[in-house]
PDB file of C-alpha atoms in Angstrom:
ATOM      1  CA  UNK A  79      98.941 109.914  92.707  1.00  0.00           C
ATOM      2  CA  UNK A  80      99.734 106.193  92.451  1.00  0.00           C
ATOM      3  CA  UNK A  81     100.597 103.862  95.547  1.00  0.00           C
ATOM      4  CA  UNK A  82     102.974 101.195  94.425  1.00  0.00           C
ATOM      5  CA  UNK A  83     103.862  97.795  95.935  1.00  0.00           C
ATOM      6  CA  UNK A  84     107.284  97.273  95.325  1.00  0.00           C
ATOM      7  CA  UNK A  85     109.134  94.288  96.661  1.00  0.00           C
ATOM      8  CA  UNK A  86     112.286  92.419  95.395  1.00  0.00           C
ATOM      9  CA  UNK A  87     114.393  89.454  96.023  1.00  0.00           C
ATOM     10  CA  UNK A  88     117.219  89.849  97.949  1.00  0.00           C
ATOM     11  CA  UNK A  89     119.986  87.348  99.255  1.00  0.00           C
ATOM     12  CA  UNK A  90     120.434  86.142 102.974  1.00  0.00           C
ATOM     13  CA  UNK A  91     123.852  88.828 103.106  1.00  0.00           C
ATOM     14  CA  UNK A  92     122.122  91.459 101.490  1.00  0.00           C
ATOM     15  CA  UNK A  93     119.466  90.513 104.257  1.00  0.00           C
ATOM     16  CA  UNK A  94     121.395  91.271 106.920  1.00  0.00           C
ATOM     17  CA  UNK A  95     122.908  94.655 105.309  1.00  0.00           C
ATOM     18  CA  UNK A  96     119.340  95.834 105.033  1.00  0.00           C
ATOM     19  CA  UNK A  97     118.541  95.147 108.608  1.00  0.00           C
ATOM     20  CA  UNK A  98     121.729  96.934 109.167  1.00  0.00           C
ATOM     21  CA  UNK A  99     121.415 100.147 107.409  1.00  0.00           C
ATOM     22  CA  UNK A 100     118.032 100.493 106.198  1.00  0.00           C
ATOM     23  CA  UNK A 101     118.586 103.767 103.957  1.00  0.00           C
ATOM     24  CA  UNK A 102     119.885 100.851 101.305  1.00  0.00           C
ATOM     25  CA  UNK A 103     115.975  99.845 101.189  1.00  0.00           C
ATOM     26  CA  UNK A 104     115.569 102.861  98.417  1.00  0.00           C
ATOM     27  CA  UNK A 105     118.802 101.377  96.389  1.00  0.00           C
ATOM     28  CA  UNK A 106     117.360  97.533  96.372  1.00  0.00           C
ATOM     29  CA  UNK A 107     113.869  98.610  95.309  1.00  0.00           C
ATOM     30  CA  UNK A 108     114.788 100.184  92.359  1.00  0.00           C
ATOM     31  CA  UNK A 109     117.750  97.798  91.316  1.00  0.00           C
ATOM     32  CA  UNK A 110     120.978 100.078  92.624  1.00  0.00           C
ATOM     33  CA  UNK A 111     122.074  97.521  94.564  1.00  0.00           C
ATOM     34  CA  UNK A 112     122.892  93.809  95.232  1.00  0.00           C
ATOM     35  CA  UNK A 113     123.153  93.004  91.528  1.00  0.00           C
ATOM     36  CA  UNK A 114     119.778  92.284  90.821  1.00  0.00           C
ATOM     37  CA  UNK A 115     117.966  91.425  87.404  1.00  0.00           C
ATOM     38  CA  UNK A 116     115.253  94.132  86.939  1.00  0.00           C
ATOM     39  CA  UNK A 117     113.164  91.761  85.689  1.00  0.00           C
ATOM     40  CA  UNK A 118     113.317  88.687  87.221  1.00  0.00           C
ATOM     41  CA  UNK A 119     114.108  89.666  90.947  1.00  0.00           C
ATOM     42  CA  UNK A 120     111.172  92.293  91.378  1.00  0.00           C
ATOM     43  CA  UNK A 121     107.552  92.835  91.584  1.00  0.00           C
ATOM     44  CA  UNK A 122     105.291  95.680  91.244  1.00  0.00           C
ATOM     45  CA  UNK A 123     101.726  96.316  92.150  1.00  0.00           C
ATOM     46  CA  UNK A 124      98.759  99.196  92.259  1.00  0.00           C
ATOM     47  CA  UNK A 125      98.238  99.331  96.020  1.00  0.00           C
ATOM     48  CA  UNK A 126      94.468 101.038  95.774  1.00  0.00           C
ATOM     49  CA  UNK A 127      93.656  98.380  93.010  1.00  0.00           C
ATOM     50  CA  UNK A 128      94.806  95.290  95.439  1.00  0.00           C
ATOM     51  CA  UNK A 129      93.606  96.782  97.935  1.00  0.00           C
ATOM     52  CA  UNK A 130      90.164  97.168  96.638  1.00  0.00           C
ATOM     53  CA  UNK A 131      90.268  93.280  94.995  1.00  0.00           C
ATOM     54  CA  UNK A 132      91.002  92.060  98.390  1.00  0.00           C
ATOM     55  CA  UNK A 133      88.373  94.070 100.063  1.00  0.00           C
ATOM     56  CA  UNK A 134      86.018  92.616  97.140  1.00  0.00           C
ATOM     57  CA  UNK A 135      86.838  88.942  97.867  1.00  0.00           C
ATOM     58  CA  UNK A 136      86.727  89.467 101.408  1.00  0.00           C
ATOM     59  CA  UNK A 137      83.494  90.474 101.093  1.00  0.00           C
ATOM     60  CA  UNK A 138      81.930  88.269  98.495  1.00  0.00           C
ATOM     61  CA  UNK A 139      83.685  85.295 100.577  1.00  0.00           C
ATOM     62  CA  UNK A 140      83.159  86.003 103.988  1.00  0.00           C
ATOM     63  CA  UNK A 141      80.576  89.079 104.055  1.00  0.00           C
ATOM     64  CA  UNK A 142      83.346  91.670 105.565  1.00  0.00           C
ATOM     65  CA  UNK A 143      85.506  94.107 103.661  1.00  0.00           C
ATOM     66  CA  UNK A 144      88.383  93.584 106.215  1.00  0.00           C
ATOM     67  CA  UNK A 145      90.346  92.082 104.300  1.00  0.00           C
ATOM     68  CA  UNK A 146      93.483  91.490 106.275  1.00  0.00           C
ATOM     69  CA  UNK A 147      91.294  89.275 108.908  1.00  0.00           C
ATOM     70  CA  UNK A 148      90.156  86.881 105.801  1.00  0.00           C
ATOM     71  CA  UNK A 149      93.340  87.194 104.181  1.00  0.00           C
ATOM     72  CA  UNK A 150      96.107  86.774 106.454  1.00  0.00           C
ATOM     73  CA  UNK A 151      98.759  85.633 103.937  1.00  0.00           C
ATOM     74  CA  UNK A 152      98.199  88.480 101.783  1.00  0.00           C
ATOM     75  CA  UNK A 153      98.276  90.811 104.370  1.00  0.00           C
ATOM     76  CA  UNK A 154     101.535  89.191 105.222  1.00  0.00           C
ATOM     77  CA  UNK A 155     103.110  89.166 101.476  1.00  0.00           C
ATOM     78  CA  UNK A 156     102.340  92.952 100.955  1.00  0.00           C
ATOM     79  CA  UNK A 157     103.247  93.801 104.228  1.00  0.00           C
ATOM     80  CA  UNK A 158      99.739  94.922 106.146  1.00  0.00           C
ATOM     81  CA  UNK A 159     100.469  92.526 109.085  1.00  0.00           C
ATOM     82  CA  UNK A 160     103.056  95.057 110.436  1.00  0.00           C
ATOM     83  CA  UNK A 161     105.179  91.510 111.636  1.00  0.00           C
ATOM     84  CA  UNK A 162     108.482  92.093 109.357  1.00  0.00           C
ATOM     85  CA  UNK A 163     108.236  96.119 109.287  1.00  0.00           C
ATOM     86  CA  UNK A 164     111.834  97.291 109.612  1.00  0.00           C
ATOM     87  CA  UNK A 165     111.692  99.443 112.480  1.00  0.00           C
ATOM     88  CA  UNK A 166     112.357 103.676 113.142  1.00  0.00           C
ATOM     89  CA  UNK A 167     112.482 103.455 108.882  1.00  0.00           C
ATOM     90  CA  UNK A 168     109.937 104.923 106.107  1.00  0.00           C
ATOM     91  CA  UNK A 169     109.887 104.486 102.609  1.00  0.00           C
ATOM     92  CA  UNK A 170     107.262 105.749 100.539  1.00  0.00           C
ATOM     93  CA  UNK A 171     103.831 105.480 102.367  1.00  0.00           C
ATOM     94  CA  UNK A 172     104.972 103.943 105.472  1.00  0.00           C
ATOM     95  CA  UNK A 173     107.720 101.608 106.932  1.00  0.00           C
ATOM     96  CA  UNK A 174     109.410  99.184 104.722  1.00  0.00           C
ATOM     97  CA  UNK A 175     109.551  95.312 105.405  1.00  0.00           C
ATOM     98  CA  UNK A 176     112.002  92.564 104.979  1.00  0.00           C
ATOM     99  CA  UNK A 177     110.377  88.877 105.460  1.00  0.00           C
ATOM    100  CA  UNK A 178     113.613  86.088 105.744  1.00  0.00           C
ATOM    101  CA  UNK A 179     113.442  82.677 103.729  1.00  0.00           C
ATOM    102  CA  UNK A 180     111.814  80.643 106.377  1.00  0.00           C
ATOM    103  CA  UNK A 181     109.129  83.439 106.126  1.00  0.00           C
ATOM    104  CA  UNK A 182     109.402  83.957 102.599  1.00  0.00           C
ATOM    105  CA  UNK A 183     108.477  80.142 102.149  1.00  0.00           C
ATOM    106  CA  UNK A 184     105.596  80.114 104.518  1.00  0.00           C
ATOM    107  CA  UNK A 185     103.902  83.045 102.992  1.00  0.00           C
ATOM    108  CA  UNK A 186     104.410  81.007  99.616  1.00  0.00           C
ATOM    109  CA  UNK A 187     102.452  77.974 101.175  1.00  0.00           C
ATOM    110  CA  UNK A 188      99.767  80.649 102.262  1.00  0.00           C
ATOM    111  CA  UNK A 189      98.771  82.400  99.400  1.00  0.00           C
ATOM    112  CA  UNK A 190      98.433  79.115  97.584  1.00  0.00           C
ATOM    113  CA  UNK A 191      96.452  78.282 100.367  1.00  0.00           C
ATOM    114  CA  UNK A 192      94.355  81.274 100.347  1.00  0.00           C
ATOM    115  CA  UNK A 193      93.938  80.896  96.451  1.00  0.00           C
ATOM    116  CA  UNK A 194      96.062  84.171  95.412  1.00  0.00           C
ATOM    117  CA  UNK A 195      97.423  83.641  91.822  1.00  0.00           C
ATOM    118  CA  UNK A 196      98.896  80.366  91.340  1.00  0.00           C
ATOM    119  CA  UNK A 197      95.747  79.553  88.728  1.00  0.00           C
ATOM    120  CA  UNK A 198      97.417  82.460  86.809  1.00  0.00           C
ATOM    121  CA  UNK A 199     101.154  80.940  86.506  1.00  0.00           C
ATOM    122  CA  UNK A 200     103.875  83.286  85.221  1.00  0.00           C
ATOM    123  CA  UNK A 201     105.779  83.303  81.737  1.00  0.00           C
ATOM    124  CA  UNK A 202     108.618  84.815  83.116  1.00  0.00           C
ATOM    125  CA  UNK A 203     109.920  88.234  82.620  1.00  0.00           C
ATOM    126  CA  UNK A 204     108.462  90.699  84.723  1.00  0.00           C
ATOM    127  CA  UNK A 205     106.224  90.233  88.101  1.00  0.00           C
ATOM    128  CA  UNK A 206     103.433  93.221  87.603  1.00  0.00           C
ATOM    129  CA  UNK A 207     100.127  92.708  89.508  1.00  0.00           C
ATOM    130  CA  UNK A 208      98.143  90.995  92.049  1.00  0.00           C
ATOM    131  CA  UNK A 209      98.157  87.725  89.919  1.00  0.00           C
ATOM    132  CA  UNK A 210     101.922  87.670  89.912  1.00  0.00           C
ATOM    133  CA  UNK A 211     102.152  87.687  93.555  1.00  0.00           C
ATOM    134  CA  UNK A 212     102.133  84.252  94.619  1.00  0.00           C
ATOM    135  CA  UNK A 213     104.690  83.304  91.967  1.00  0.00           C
ATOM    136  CA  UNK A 214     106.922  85.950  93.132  1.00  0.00           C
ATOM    137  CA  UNK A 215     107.057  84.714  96.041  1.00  0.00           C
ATOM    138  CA  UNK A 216     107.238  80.945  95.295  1.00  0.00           C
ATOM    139  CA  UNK A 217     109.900  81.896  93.209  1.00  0.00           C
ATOM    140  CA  UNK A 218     112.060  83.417  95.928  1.00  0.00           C
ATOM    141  CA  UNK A 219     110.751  80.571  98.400  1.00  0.00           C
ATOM    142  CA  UNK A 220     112.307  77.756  95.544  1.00  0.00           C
ATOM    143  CA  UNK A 221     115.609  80.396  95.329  1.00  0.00           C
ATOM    144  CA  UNK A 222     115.917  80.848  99.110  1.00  0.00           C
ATOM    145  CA  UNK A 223     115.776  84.251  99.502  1.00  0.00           C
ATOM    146  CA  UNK A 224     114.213  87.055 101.532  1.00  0.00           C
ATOM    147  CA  UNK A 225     112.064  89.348 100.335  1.00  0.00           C
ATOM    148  CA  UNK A 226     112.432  93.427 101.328  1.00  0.00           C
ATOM    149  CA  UNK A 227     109.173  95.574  99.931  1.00  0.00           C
ATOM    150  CA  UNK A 228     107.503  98.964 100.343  1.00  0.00           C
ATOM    151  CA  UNK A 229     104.773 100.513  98.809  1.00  0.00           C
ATOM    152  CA  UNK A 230     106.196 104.019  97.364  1.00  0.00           C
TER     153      UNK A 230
END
């Protein structure tokens, strides 16, 4: 069974909506609401595969597997800090979360700090994998949205 990262772009409004009434969290991840371009506005991931790259590069980097303490950005932009969880809600494989633009932009900043992606770039089109990441999320950063993301 596959563990997906899903996470898309969403406007302030549609921000606030989703705080609101999380059961729309299921519509924006899969493009039934908001409006938004399939291809442009999300981003997919294997969650075992990332998982098990961080865990790598933790390890090779700072001789621990934990992965999260090495990599706090990442942990933040996939949601395994718990910090923007959207409370009393599930979705998938645990509880969705919804990052803002202020904290959209600084977890931009901090993957490029933490060296997630940016080397890769991205030709447009669709956001698939862990080298995608950090564009996805400069992208929204540079568009000034929030994020909302789950792994299903």
């Amino acid at each position: 069974m596959s563990m997906r990262l899903s996470l898309a772009k969403i406007e302030a409004a549609l921000l606030e909506s989703v705080r609101a009434d999380p059961g729309l969290i299921g519509a924006v991840l899969e493009g039934r609401s908001g409006g938004l371009p399939l291809e442009t506005d999300v981003f997919a991931d294997d969650h075992r595969s990332r998982t098990a790259i961080a865990e790598g590069r933790a390890e090779a980097e700072h001789g621990t597997a934990r992965w999260r303490r090495c990599f706090p950005w990442l942990a933040a932009a996939t949601g395994e800090d718990g910090a923007n969880d959207v409370a009393g809600c599930e979705v998938g494989y645990g509880p969705p979360f919804v990052p803002d633009p202020a904290q959209v932009a600084a977890v931009a900043r901090g993957l490029g700090e933490e060296g997630w992606g940016f080397g890769a770039g991205h030709a447009g089109g669709a956001y698939e994998g862990l080298e995608a990441l950090a564009p996805f999320y400069a992208a929204a950063a540079s568009e000034g949205k929030a994020v909302v993301g789950a792994v299903r």
